[in-house]
XYZ file of C-alpha atoms in Angstrom:
704
model
C -97.502 -9.140 21.120
C -99.029 -11.581 18.965
C -97.713 -11.857 15.553
C -99.425 -13.472 12.464
C -98.492 -17.346 11.859
C -96.422 -17.860 8.541
C -97.510 -21.443 8.337
C -100.148 -21.614 5.371
C -103.680 -22.825 6.397
C -105.940 -25.140 4.385
C -109.541 -23.865 3.799
C -111.261 -27.526 4.042
C -114.136 -28.154 6.123
C -113.772 -31.011 8.484
C -116.245 -30.563 11.408
C -116.793 -32.807 14.261
C -120.284 -33.625 13.423
C -119.068 -35.161 9.977
C -119.884 -32.178 7.644
C -117.139 -31.579 4.904
C -119.376 -28.945 3.071
C -121.184 -25.811 3.912
C -124.503 -27.741 3.227
C -127.644 -25.752 4.793
C -125.647 -24.510 7.928
C -126.530 -20.863 8.869
C -124.362 -20.280 12.015
C -120.808 -19.031 12.516
C -117.555 -20.862 11.783
C -114.348 -21.320 13.545
C -110.855 -22.579 12.241
C -108.367 -24.420 14.008
C -105.257 -22.069 14.192
C -102.155 -22.524 16.171
C -98.435 -23.946 15.728
C -98.685 -26.842 13.592
C -102.474 -26.930 13.540
C -104.574 -28.455 10.797
C -106.456 -25.263 9.689
C -109.771 -27.146 9.111
C -113.078 -25.209 9.599
C -115.648 -26.227 12.343
C -119.310 -25.420 13.143
C -119.105 -23.089 16.158
C -122.418 -24.797 17.372
C -120.769 -28.191 17.197
C -117.386 -27.159 19.088
C -118.954 -25.178 21.842
C -116.889 -22.015 20.742
C -118.025 -19.813 23.530
C -116.402 -21.755 26.223
C -113.367 -22.529 24.091
C -112.854 -18.739 23.660
C -113.060 -18.358 27.398
C -110.118 -20.743 27.815
C -107.872 -19.450 25.016
C -107.804 -16.822 22.511
C -107.059 -19.201 19.704
C -109.346 -22.286 18.756
C -107.563 -25.677 18.136
C -109.327 -28.823 17.353
C -109.267 -31.900 19.631
C -106.642 -33.663 17.450
C -104.391 -30.619 17.406
C -104.669 -29.625 21.060
C -101.972 -31.058 23.355
C -103.558 -29.243 26.573
C -105.104 -31.782 28.787
C -107.696 -29.109 29.961
C -109.206 -28.762 26.533
C -112.958 -28.557 25.964
C -114.634 -31.780 24.935
C -115.067 -32.751 21.373
C -118.826 -32.617 21.911
C -120.635 -29.976 23.904
C -122.970 -31.187 26.642
C -126.498 -32.479 25.615
C -128.969 -29.927 26.620
C -132.065 -28.182 25.603
C -130.081 -25.028 24.800
C -127.803 -27.047 22.662
C -130.637 -28.689 20.680
C -132.226 -25.198 20.260
C -128.908 -23.685 18.967
C -128.765 -26.665 16.382
C -132.140 -25.352 15.166
C -131.073 -21.862 14.904
C -128.204 -22.748 12.995
C -129.418 -25.558 11.134
C -126.952 -27.865 12.305
C -128.729 -30.736 11.515
C -126.215 -33.630 11.837
C -125.454 -32.751 15.466
C -129.286 -32.138 16.334
C -129.972 -35.872 14.953
C -127.040 -37.171 16.949
C -128.230 -35.447 20.049
C -131.712 -36.278 19.733
C -131.286 -39.795 19.184
C -128.926 -40.300 21.805
C -129.884 -42.556 24.601
C -129.070 -39.872 27.162
C -131.031 -37.188 25.403
C -132.784 -34.599 27.323
C -136.609 -34.604 27.687
C -137.884 -33.452 24.218
C -141.334 -32.200 25.544
C -139.322 -29.797 27.626
C -137.554 -28.708 24.541
C -140.553 -27.555 22.828
C -141.283 -25.363 26.091
C -137.977 -23.657 25.881
C -138.168 -20.041 24.506
C -135.114 -17.890 24.891
C -136.099 -14.467 26.017
C -134.775 -12.460 23.048
C -136.183 -14.496 20.291
C -139.788 -13.337 20.376
C -141.178 -16.181 21.964
C -140.120 -18.720 19.393
C -139.119 -22.470 20.425
C -136.854 -24.632 18.527
C -139.612 -25.715 16.174
C -140.561 -22.267 15.007
C -136.825 -21.297 14.687
C -136.222 -24.359 12.625
C -138.872 -23.289 10.216
C -137.557 -19.816 10.208
C -134.340 -20.921 9.053
C -135.578 -23.645 6.600
C -134.004 -26.529 8.681
C -135.775 -29.369 6.631
C -133.793 -32.182 7.988
C -134.364 -31.064 11.659
C -137.938 -30.743 10.887
C -137.982 -34.216 9.328
C -136.503 -35.440 12.540
C -139.149 -33.579 14.580
C -142.003 -35.005 12.614
C -141.013 -38.442 14.271
C -140.308 -36.963 17.614
C -143.546 -35.251 18.247
C -147.273 -35.964 17.814
C -149.505 -33.226 16.150
C -150.939 -32.440 19.608
C -147.491 -31.746 21.043
C -146.559 -29.109 18.380
C -150.030 -27.718 18.011
C -149.191 -24.623 20.437
C -145.821 -23.886 18.844
C -146.248 -20.149 17.735
C -144.309 -16.948 17.962
C -145.309 -13.577 19.515
C -147.408 -12.672 16.398
C -149.372 -16.232 16.723
C -147.707 -17.423 13.700
C -147.199 -21.262 13.376
C -144.189 -22.778 12.029
C -145.887 -22.834 8.621
C -146.625 -19.187 8.697
C -143.004 -18.657 9.497
C -141.527 -20.929 6.883
C -143.692 -19.386 4.148
C -142.777 -15.828 5.201
C -138.975 -16.662 5.156
C -139.421 -18.339 1.701
C -138.701 -21.902 2.844
C -141.388 -23.618 0.804
C -139.571 -26.710 0.822
C -140.554 -27.163 4.237
C -144.308 -26.701 3.713
C -145.072 -30.473 2.910
C -143.198 -31.644 6.162
C -145.009 -29.136 8.311
C -148.476 -29.692 6.757
C -147.728 -33.377 7.547
C -146.608 -32.627 11.005
C -149.847 -30.626 11.996
C -152.532 -30.149 9.321
C -154.626 -27.877 11.435
C -151.911 -25.191 11.191
C -153.476 -24.339 7.798
C -156.650 -23.241 9.787
C -154.731 -20.942 12.283
C -154.822 -17.190 11.743
C -152.071 -14.922 13.060
C -152.585 -11.550 14.750
C -153.045 -10.010 11.277
C -156.132 -12.601 10.616
C -153.995 -14.259 7.984
C -153.713 -18.018 7.282
C -150.629 -19.648 5.927
C -152.177 -19.967 2.614
C -152.849 -16.204 2.385
C -149.119 -15.485 2.668
C -148.426 -18.223 0.189
C -150.914 -16.762 -2.312
C -148.948 -13.377 -1.729
C -145.231 -14.641 -1.911
C -145.362 -17.331 -4.113
C -148.715 -17.711 -5.770
C -147.540 -20.318 -8.454
C -146.845 -22.896 -5.588
C -150.699 -22.825 -4.376
C -152.199 -24.817 -7.051
C -149.701 -27.748 -6.872
C -150.490 -27.871 -3.122
C -154.334 -27.835 -3.543
C -153.847 -30.644 -6.136
C -151.559 -32.382 -3.791
C -153.945 -31.642 -0.663
C -157.449 -31.411 -1.784
C -158.755 -31.085 1.415
C -157.194 -27.558 1.803
C -159.829 -26.152 -0.463
C -162.080 -26.259 2.562
C -159.963 -24.125 4.730
C -161.962 -21.482 6.467
C -160.135 -18.454 8.382
C -161.771 -18.774 11.824
C -160.847 -14.925 12.420
C -162.556 -13.572 9.681
C -164.732 -16.424 8.093
C -162.918 -16.174 4.538
C -162.654 -19.100 2.531
C -159.835 -20.149 0.277
C -161.944 -18.701 -2.481
C -162.048 -15.389 -0.701
C -158.317 -15.382 -0.270
C -157.696 -16.061 -3.777
C -160.164 -13.212 -5.028
C -158.481 -10.800 -2.678
C -155.048 -11.299 -3.988
C -155.918 -12.054 -7.846
C -152.686 -14.230 -8.569
C -151.510 -14.762 -12.163
C -153.006 -18.327 -12.291
C -156.310 -17.075 -11.145
C -158.270 -19.008 -13.721
C -156.491 -22.206 -12.940
C -157.037 -21.793 -9.011
C -160.854 -21.074 -9.812
C -161.054 -24.327 -11.299
C -160.045 -26.405 -8.530
C -162.333 -24.467 -6.031
C -165.790 -26.051 -5.519
C -168.819 -23.975 -6.308
C -169.910 -24.251 -2.615
C -166.752 -22.318 -1.603
C -167.095 -19.828 -4.321
C -170.663 -19.179 -3.099
C -169.613 -19.107 0.747
C -169.730 -16.084 2.845
C -167.595 -14.613 5.525
C -168.427 -13.093 9.026
C -169.615 -9.934 7.237
C -171.702 -11.695 4.778
C -169.599 -11.019 1.920
C -168.997 -13.502 -0.963
C -165.614 -14.121 -2.854
C -167.340 -12.077 -5.776
C -167.541 -9.012 -3.497
C -163.892 -9.620 -2.369
C -162.731 -9.732 -5.799
C -164.631 -6.437 -6.914
C -162.725 -4.807 -3.897
C -159.302 -6.099 -4.862
C -156.912 -3.477 -6.432
C -155.693 -5.989 -8.885
C -159.089 -7.189 -10.288
C -159.851 -6.640 -14.025
C -162.964 -7.355 -16.172
C -161.866 -10.769 -17.393
C -161.225 -11.985 -13.750
C -164.893 -11.164 -12.853
C -166.046 -12.643 -15.919
C -164.106 -15.802 -15.110
C -165.718 -16.124 -11.547
C -169.170 -15.541 -13.322
C -168.693 -18.317 -15.506
C -167.491 -20.639 -12.788
C -170.793 -19.783 -10.827
C -173.228 -20.198 -13.857
C -174.631 -23.126 -12.097
C -175.556 -21.343 -9.116
C -176.911 -17.824 -10.005
C -178.487 -17.162 -6.476
C -175.031 -15.564 -5.454
C -175.685 -12.398 -7.550
C -178.250 -11.191 -4.972
C -176.584 -11.937 -1.869
C -176.312 -9.105 0.449
C -173.772 -8.456 3.213
C -174.503 -7.372 6.597
C -174.969 -3.734 5.382
C -177.411 -4.733 2.689
C -174.768 -4.460 -0.206
C -174.735 -6.686 -3.216
C -171.806 -7.411 -5.481
C -172.827 -4.752 -7.760
C -172.946 -2.123 -4.864
C -169.461 -2.893 -4.412
C -168.649 -2.590 -8.050
C -170.009 0.774 -8.145
C -168.075 1.727 -4.822
C -165.002 0.776 -6.198
C -165.453 2.416 -9.636
C -165.987 -0.825 -11.820
C -169.250 -0.066 -13.912
C -168.076 -2.947 -16.338
C -169.451 -5.260 -13.681
C -173.083 -4.104 -14.551
C -172.314 -5.258 -18.222
C -171.727 -8.505 -16.951
C -174.565 -8.986 -14.578
C -178.313 -9.750 -15.179
C -179.645 -6.334 -14.058
C -183.112 -7.579 -13.971
C -182.245 -9.360 -10.651
C -181.542 -6.019 -9.160
C -184.615 -3.999 -9.915
C -185.221 -3.182 -6.262
C -181.854 -2.506 -5.317
C -180.666 1.256 -4.999
C -178.088 0.893 -7.669
C -179.231 3.969 -9.645
C -178.825 6.054 -6.643
C -175.434 4.665 -5.784
C -174.186 5.092 -9.283
C -175.219 8.752 -9.398
C -173.444 9.207 -6.014
C -170.236 7.412 -7.094
C -169.986 9.774 -10.167
C -170.165 6.883 -12.720
C -172.089 8.226 -16.049
C -171.595 5.015 -17.890
C -173.197 2.900 -14.945
C -176.025 5.535 -14.758
C -176.636 5.012 -18.600
C -176.631 1.275 -18.195
C -179.134 1.192 -15.309
C -181.265 3.759 -17.237
C -181.250 1.491 -20.294
C -182.083 -1.425 -18.039
C -185.331 0.540 -17.030
C -184.254 1.362 -13.625
C -186.690 4.190 -12.471
C -185.126 7.416 -11.762
C -188.289 8.343 -9.626
C -187.462 5.684 -7.353
C -187.309 7.155 -3.723
C -184.062 6.081 -1.751
C -184.854 3.594 1.043
C -187.771 1.954 -0.578
C -185.745 -1.024 -1.532
C -186.978 -4.342 -0.530
C -183.559 -5.951 -0.495
C -182.738 -7.582 2.956
C -180.867 -5.654 5.454
C -181.509 -2.154 3.607
C -181.624 0.745 6.110
C -183.753 3.843 5.945
C -182.612 6.217 3.180
C -182.701 9.829 2.104
C -186.000 9.396 0.465
C -184.535 11.454 -2.608
C -184.646 10.699 -6.179
C -181.449 9.565 -7.980
C -180.827 13.012 -9.411
C -180.278 14.384 -5.857
C -177.676 11.920 -5.273
C -175.810 12.932 -8.460
C -172.375 14.261 -7.891
C -171.162 14.783 -11.518
C -172.572 16.606 -14.408
C -172.329 13.360 -16.526
C -174.650 11.479 -14.143
C -177.287 14.290 -14.248
C -177.117 14.063 -17.853
C -177.723 10.378 -18.235
C -180.409 10.602 -15.608
C -182.322 13.520 -17.386
C -182.479 11.626 -20.728
C -185.437 9.764 -19.441
C -188.368 11.304 -17.541
C -186.827 14.720 -18.187
C -189.893 16.717 -17.441
C -190.715 14.856 -14.247
C -187.271 15.104 -12.917
C -187.027 18.872 -13.594
C -190.343 19.448 -11.795
C -188.946 17.356 -8.915
C -185.735 19.572 -8.591
C -188.131 22.611 -8.609
C -190.189 21.215 -5.815
C -186.934 20.214 -3.781
C -185.246 23.656 -4.351
C -186.372 24.798 -0.999
C -185.505 21.738 1.131
C -182.412 20.898 -0.702
C -181.097 24.126 -2.071
C -177.586 23.086 -2.029
C -178.094 19.914 -4.134
C -180.249 21.880 -6.815
C -177.638 24.650 -6.758
C -174.861 21.931 -7.454
C -177.137 20.675 -10.483
C -177.701 24.160 -11.641
C -173.852 24.881 -11.787
C -173.543 21.508 -13.731
C -175.798 22.719 -16.265
C -174.147 25.975 -16.513
C -170.549 24.597 -16.843
C -170.974 21.059 -18.535
C -171.385 21.708 -22.173
C -173.204 18.262 -23.065
C -175.643 18.797 -20.215
C -176.231 22.433 -21.156
C -176.623 21.544 -24.965
C -179.037 18.700 -23.823
C -181.222 20.986 -22.014
C -181.371 23.550 -24.879
C -182.028 20.931 -27.365
C -184.787 19.253 -25.203
C -186.539 22.619 -24.560
C -186.178 23.591 -28.420
C -187.572 20.260 -29.466
C -190.761 20.683 -27.357
C -191.177 24.310 -26.312
C -194.831 24.113 -25.068
C -193.758 21.412 -22.648
C -190.403 22.874 -21.340
C -190.893 26.554 -22.121
C -194.491 26.729 -21.141
C -195.805 27.446 -17.619
C -195.910 23.678 -16.832
C -192.087 23.445 -16.595
C -191.611 25.383 -13.286
C -188.115 24.641 -12.996
C -186.940 26.384 -16.383
C -189.606 29.193 -15.419
C -187.495 29.694 -12.198
C -184.115 28.923 -13.466
C -184.409 30.286 -16.950
C -180.758 31.343 -16.584
C -180.202 27.832 -17.793
C -181.628 28.675 -20.973
C -179.943 30.204 -24.328
C -181.146 33.671 -25.161
C -183.179 32.360 -28.036
C -185.023 29.989 -25.891
C -185.679 32.772 -23.379
C -187.147 34.781 -26.115
C -189.295 31.784 -27.033
C -190.437 31.226 -23.370
C -191.288 34.880 -23.056
C -193.632 34.862 -26.313
C -195.402 31.630 -24.663
C -195.764 33.611 -21.432
C -196.870 36.952 -23.203
C -199.461 34.990 -25.238
C -201.069 33.831 -21.772
C -201.194 37.440 -20.560
C -202.779 39.465 -23.451
C -206.237 40.357 -22.667
C -209.052 40.770 -25.332
C -209.863 44.535 -25.258
C -213.408 45.484 -24.573
C -215.814 46.650 -27.409
C -215.648 50.304 -26.123
C -212.017 51.091 -26.960
C -210.718 54.238 -25.268
C -208.411 56.447 -27.232
C -205.615 58.601 -25.819
C -205.369 61.823 -27.763
C -202.013 63.463 -28.354
C -201.865 67.054 -29.915
C -198.503 66.523 -31.620
C -195.869 63.927 -31.603
C -193.550 66.084 -29.217
C -196.219 65.515 -26.448
C -196.656 61.765 -26.465
C -194.421 61.295 -23.301
C -196.086 64.080 -21.473
C -199.608 62.945 -22.250
C -198.767 59.326 -21.511
C -197.566 60.369 -18.084
C -200.886 61.836 -17.158
C -203.077 59.456 -19.135
C -205.269 57.092 -16.808
C -204.647 53.737 -18.421
C -206.796 51.097 -16.783
C -205.118 48.055 -18.129
C -201.703 47.421 -19.868
C -202.456 44.043 -21.067
C -204.171 44.876 -24.232
C -203.202 47.129 -27.215
C -203.439 50.818 -26.595
C -205.113 53.244 -29.111
C -203.248 56.530 -29.389
C -204.355 59.417 -31.843
C -201.298 61.580 -32.504
C -201.983 64.801 -34.565
C -205.103 63.435 -35.897
C -203.799 60.148 -36.967
C -204.952 56.950 -35.069
C -202.063 54.583 -34.268
C -201.879 51.343 -31.994
C -199.282 50.329 -29.603
C -198.917 47.378 -31.726
C -197.469 49.614 -34.411
C -193.835 50.572 -34.476
C -194.564 54.310 -35.021
C -195.659 55.034 -31.528
C -192.541 53.490 -29.873
C -190.181 55.329 -32.463
C -191.719 58.690 -31.298
C -191.276 57.691 -27.809
C -187.740 56.743 -28.032
C -186.992 59.784 -29.757
C -188.389 61.945 -26.885
C -186.747 59.907 -24.266
C -183.414 60.253 -25.912
C -183.876 63.826 -26.095
C -184.154 64.060 -22.328
C -180.865 62.534 -21.938
C -179.584 62.396 -18.494
C -182.562 64.564 -17.347
C -184.702 61.472 -17.806
C -182.906 59.640 -14.766
C -183.544 62.843 -12.696
C -187.308 62.047 -12.793
C -189.416 60.993 -9.713
C -189.947 57.161 -8.799
C -193.533 57.407 -9.926
C -192.267 58.283 -13.385
C -189.947 55.471 -13.450
C -192.702 52.964 -12.358
C -194.886 54.160 -15.085
C -192.056 53.855 -17.597
C -191.763 50.202 -16.408
C -195.435 49.635 -17.017
C -195.140 51.201 -20.480
C -191.969 49.116 -21.483
C -193.724 45.974 -20.098
C -196.640 46.873 -22.455
C -194.299 47.335 -25.162
C -192.849 43.870 -24.806
C -196.512 42.426 -24.614
C -197.332 43.846 -27.896
C -194.046 42.572 -29.484
C -192.354 45.971 -30.099
C -188.986 47.444 -29.455
C -187.438 50.916 -28.891
C -185.418 51.584 -32.104
C -182.579 53.422 -30.283
C -180.908 52.930 -26.978
C -182.739 54.398 -24.088
C -181.955 52.512 -21.011
C -178.432 50.895 -20.441
C -177.513 47.388 -19.584
C -176.247 48.556 -16.231
C -179.719 50.185 -15.305
C -181.317 46.995 -16.617
C -179.169 44.494 -14.777
C -180.208 42.877 -11.372
C -178.792 44.223 -9.082
C -178.634 47.508 -11.148
C -175.146 49.084 -11.229
C -176.480 52.511 -12.320
C -179.371 54.355 -10.519
C -180.420 51.330 -8.468
C -183.248 53.133 -6.615
C -184.840 54.163 -9.932
C -184.197 50.674 -11.375
C -186.320 49.277 -8.503
C -189.198 51.497 -9.322
C -188.875 50.501 -13.108
C -188.949 46.784 -12.292
C -191.884 47.225 -10.138
C -194.032 48.736 -13.057
C -192.498 46.032 -15.381
C -193.458 43.437 -13.112
C -197.063 44.620 -12.815
C -197.353 43.968 -16.490
C -194.879 40.982 -16.940
C -194.872 39.355 -13.590
C -191.489 37.764 -12.965
C -191.109 37.268 -16.945
C -187.820 38.712 -17.194
C -186.283 37.287 -13.874
C -182.896 35.620 -14.498
C -182.182 37.907 -17.475
C -179.026 39.731 -17.299
C -178.778 43.583 -18.282
C -177.499 42.965 -21.789
C -180.264 40.469 -22.580
C -182.977 42.688 -21.453
C -181.246 45.511 -23.436
C -181.354 43.302 -26.495
C -185.157 42.409 -25.701
C -186.116 46.136 -25.342
C -183.964 47.841 -28.121
C -183.507 47.048 -31.794
C -179.877 46.462 -31.865
C -178.237 46.882 -35.322
C -174.307 47.180 -35.459
C -172.990 49.264 -38.416
C -170.524 46.460 -39.302
C -171.327 42.844 -39.856
C -169.509 40.244 -37.563
C -166.789 39.645 -40.308
C -166.008 43.549 -40.565
C -166.071 44.017 -36.590
C -163.507 40.978 -36.467
C -161.525 42.415 -39.249
C -161.454 46.151 -38.423
C -162.393 46.703 -34.870
C -160.709 43.819 -32.857
C -156.888 44.400 -31.794
C -154.645 41.678 -30.068
C -152.055 42.321 -27.351
C -148.992 40.150 -27.736
C -148.534 37.194 -27.879
C -152.014 37.200 -29.459
C -152.701 37.624 -33.041
C -155.308 36.468 -35.420
C -153.837 33.007 -36.061
C -153.007 32.266 -32.355
C -154.600 29.116 -31.406
C -156.360 30.746 -28.648
C -157.971 33.259 -31.022
C -158.645 30.858 -33.545
C -160.599 28.873 -30.941
C -162.396 32.232 -29.768
C -163.564 32.932 -33.241
C -164.830 29.433 -33.782
C -166.876 29.488 -30.631
C -168.288 33.068 -31.620
C -169.103 32.232 -34.968
C -170.243 28.632 -35.116
C -171.319 27.790 -31.324
C -173.487 30.809 -30.526
C -177.047 31.778 -31.766
C -177.312 35.024 -33.394
C -178.849 36.495 -30.267
C -175.688 35.486 -28.165
C -173.693 36.886 -30.772
C -175.088 40.357 -30.417
C -174.789 40.063 -26.687
C -171.009 39.159 -26.943
C -170.515 42.385 -29.167
C -172.558 44.308 -26.766
C -170.517 43.147 -23.831
C -167.118 43.424 -25.530
C -167.509 46.856 -27.034
C -166.240 48.345 -30.286
C -163.379 48.642 -30.810
C -162.247 45.640 -28.752
C -158.770 44.756 -27.663
C -157.953 41.147 -26.414
C -155.322 40.718 -23.756
C -153.794 37.535 -22.145
C -155.618 36.920 -18.743
C -156.081 33.923 -16.333
C -159.956 33.490 -17.231
C -162.289 34.777 -19.858
C -163.908 38.164 -18.657
C -163.718 41.998 -19.101
C -160.295 43.307 -17.659
C -161.099 46.911 -18.311
C -163.675 48.804 -20.493
C -163.558 47.383 -24.155
C -160.605 44.876 -23.065
C -161.333 41.326 -22.907
C -158.983 38.769 -21.361
C -158.642 35.401 -22.683
C -155.983 32.651 -21.295
C -153.057 31.858 -23.585
C -153.636 28.232 -23.595
C -157.001 27.221 -23.397
C -158.944 24.344 -25.088
C -161.994 24.672 -27.393
C -164.597 23.281 -24.856
C -163.007 25.163 -22.026
C -163.213 28.425 -23.998
C -166.656 27.618 -25.025
C -167.891 27.087 -21.541
C -166.123 30.171 -20.253
C -167.343 32.439 -22.926
C -170.964 31.182 -22.499
C -170.813 31.844 -18.848
C -169.485 35.322 -19.447
C -172.258 36.122 -22.063
C -175.118 34.874 -19.771
C -173.563 37.057 -16.910
C -172.350 34.324 -14.625
C -168.869 35.974 -14.700
C -168.463 39.569 -15.160
C -164.725 40.401 -14.857
C -161.470 38.159 -15.444
C -159.837 36.770 -12.412
C -156.452 38.354 -11.633
C -153.542 36.126 -10.510
């Protein structure tokens, strides 16, 4: 059994190659160990340790070995031995073997590739371990043509390999050995300079200053110049690197027709000042702005696609008048970009696909507003040519209903856009609330109730017929017979005031008295009213339509909101007959009105308590709500300051009296006279949800 030696051993290095320090050697070591041995350390590569171990389990150096069969001091000169020197950076032995008069064929050495090392020859391996001294020897041993094909399985040259392994001290000698390596792309289409920019960007500028010809290097695989590489990576010394790149390279295009500016915009590291630096460098050659790639995209197209609207502030937008930038900005949901383009006089009426830019393909043929994917973009587009765009949306509502519905949802749910529509319509009611604006006629649900009332007045004014000279008077024996007589009266037209003689007194339908009497009789009928025939309700619809036409209201509640809503929740069959009669007098005038809005239009609603009294005495809170809870403060702020009086009335009608407010996931009625509100909700969100609820977009709170 083997036992440890007791003789102390030294830790000195005294290799047979002459090395007395670690230096850059990367291979294994072996120590002379045995009875009365020196204990020096040797490079395994230099002493051929594998064969030594086959002869004896303990290594002894030649000076300590007494056996006549010991292995030779120097291993045999062979291609494999040279390769091992490259792999372990045993440069002294490599120099000795390669300069020996009995050296092997060095050309065969470059062709030697061990099967387990990824197709690497000795030159590639030397670059991989950073064997600078060996590479310097190879510089004098081989010509550039001999080393040209030295690559690994990834088609990476020694220059690639040295950079990827961090051996930048080898770059100058490798560049001198074969300058063309800077032009070779690996299987990832990357040049050595691409990797250098990624790993050690600070080393690129000194290299370019030392080798000015490198600024003209072009990637044969992608067509990218060094300017493209710098713009793709955006190193810290970006400005200094741009300063040494000629303008011709900054304007160059790759195989896809893309300029360095397009590459810069696509970089995840780009900031506005990087783009401004590039623009400054290219000030003498402004034509690059309008260069397009093989898909017809300019640098500003890429800026919009990659969400960099600030690029539009740097650019001269007058050069891009015929590009589809406004469509793209709207499609990319960039309101700030849309605002810039609209301010630069880009037309929101331009059809997509009519651009004259080179390479443009057939587009959708839409205006930009149909490309908009966010409420903010719709708002910025509608700030100009508002009427024309609303008309366009109306005419496109059949062919592109999904797009128009999305815009309608944006108007309903985005407060700035909703407020803009209301302010625009209120500022010019004849333009937007009259018959010319078909969009707001059809989609009047986008309007506040006060604007709906204004729109209705304009519509009614166009329907009133001037009465003939021979006025027909309907005679009613007494007030209690009014409803009975009206049911049997043959009224030829409902679009001019009706003259009624009640108990000898002449009244016009424009007077409130007739409707006060009628409301009293209808209320006396109570539930029997809704047992009447369909003909009676069709007549009632005509009568109520006439009442609206002459600007009157019923002084007391007769027709409940559930009957007036569409679709009706109460007596739906009779409601259809009622609507048929109403439409014969006011055709489609009350479409997109909800039941509570129609109730408010047809009835004179007067609450016994003021808003403050209702709030103080009729509203109760479920825990954790209380009068000073943040959500309740926001709720009352919206009710009292952000709703017009007509909407406040609708809110009180919908909520009921008394009212109980309870926590719920969304705003809406949880059960009768119980309103649900989220515990934590912002003022804007509550405003939107409450308006949606009041206008009938939401009827009930959602349950979790």
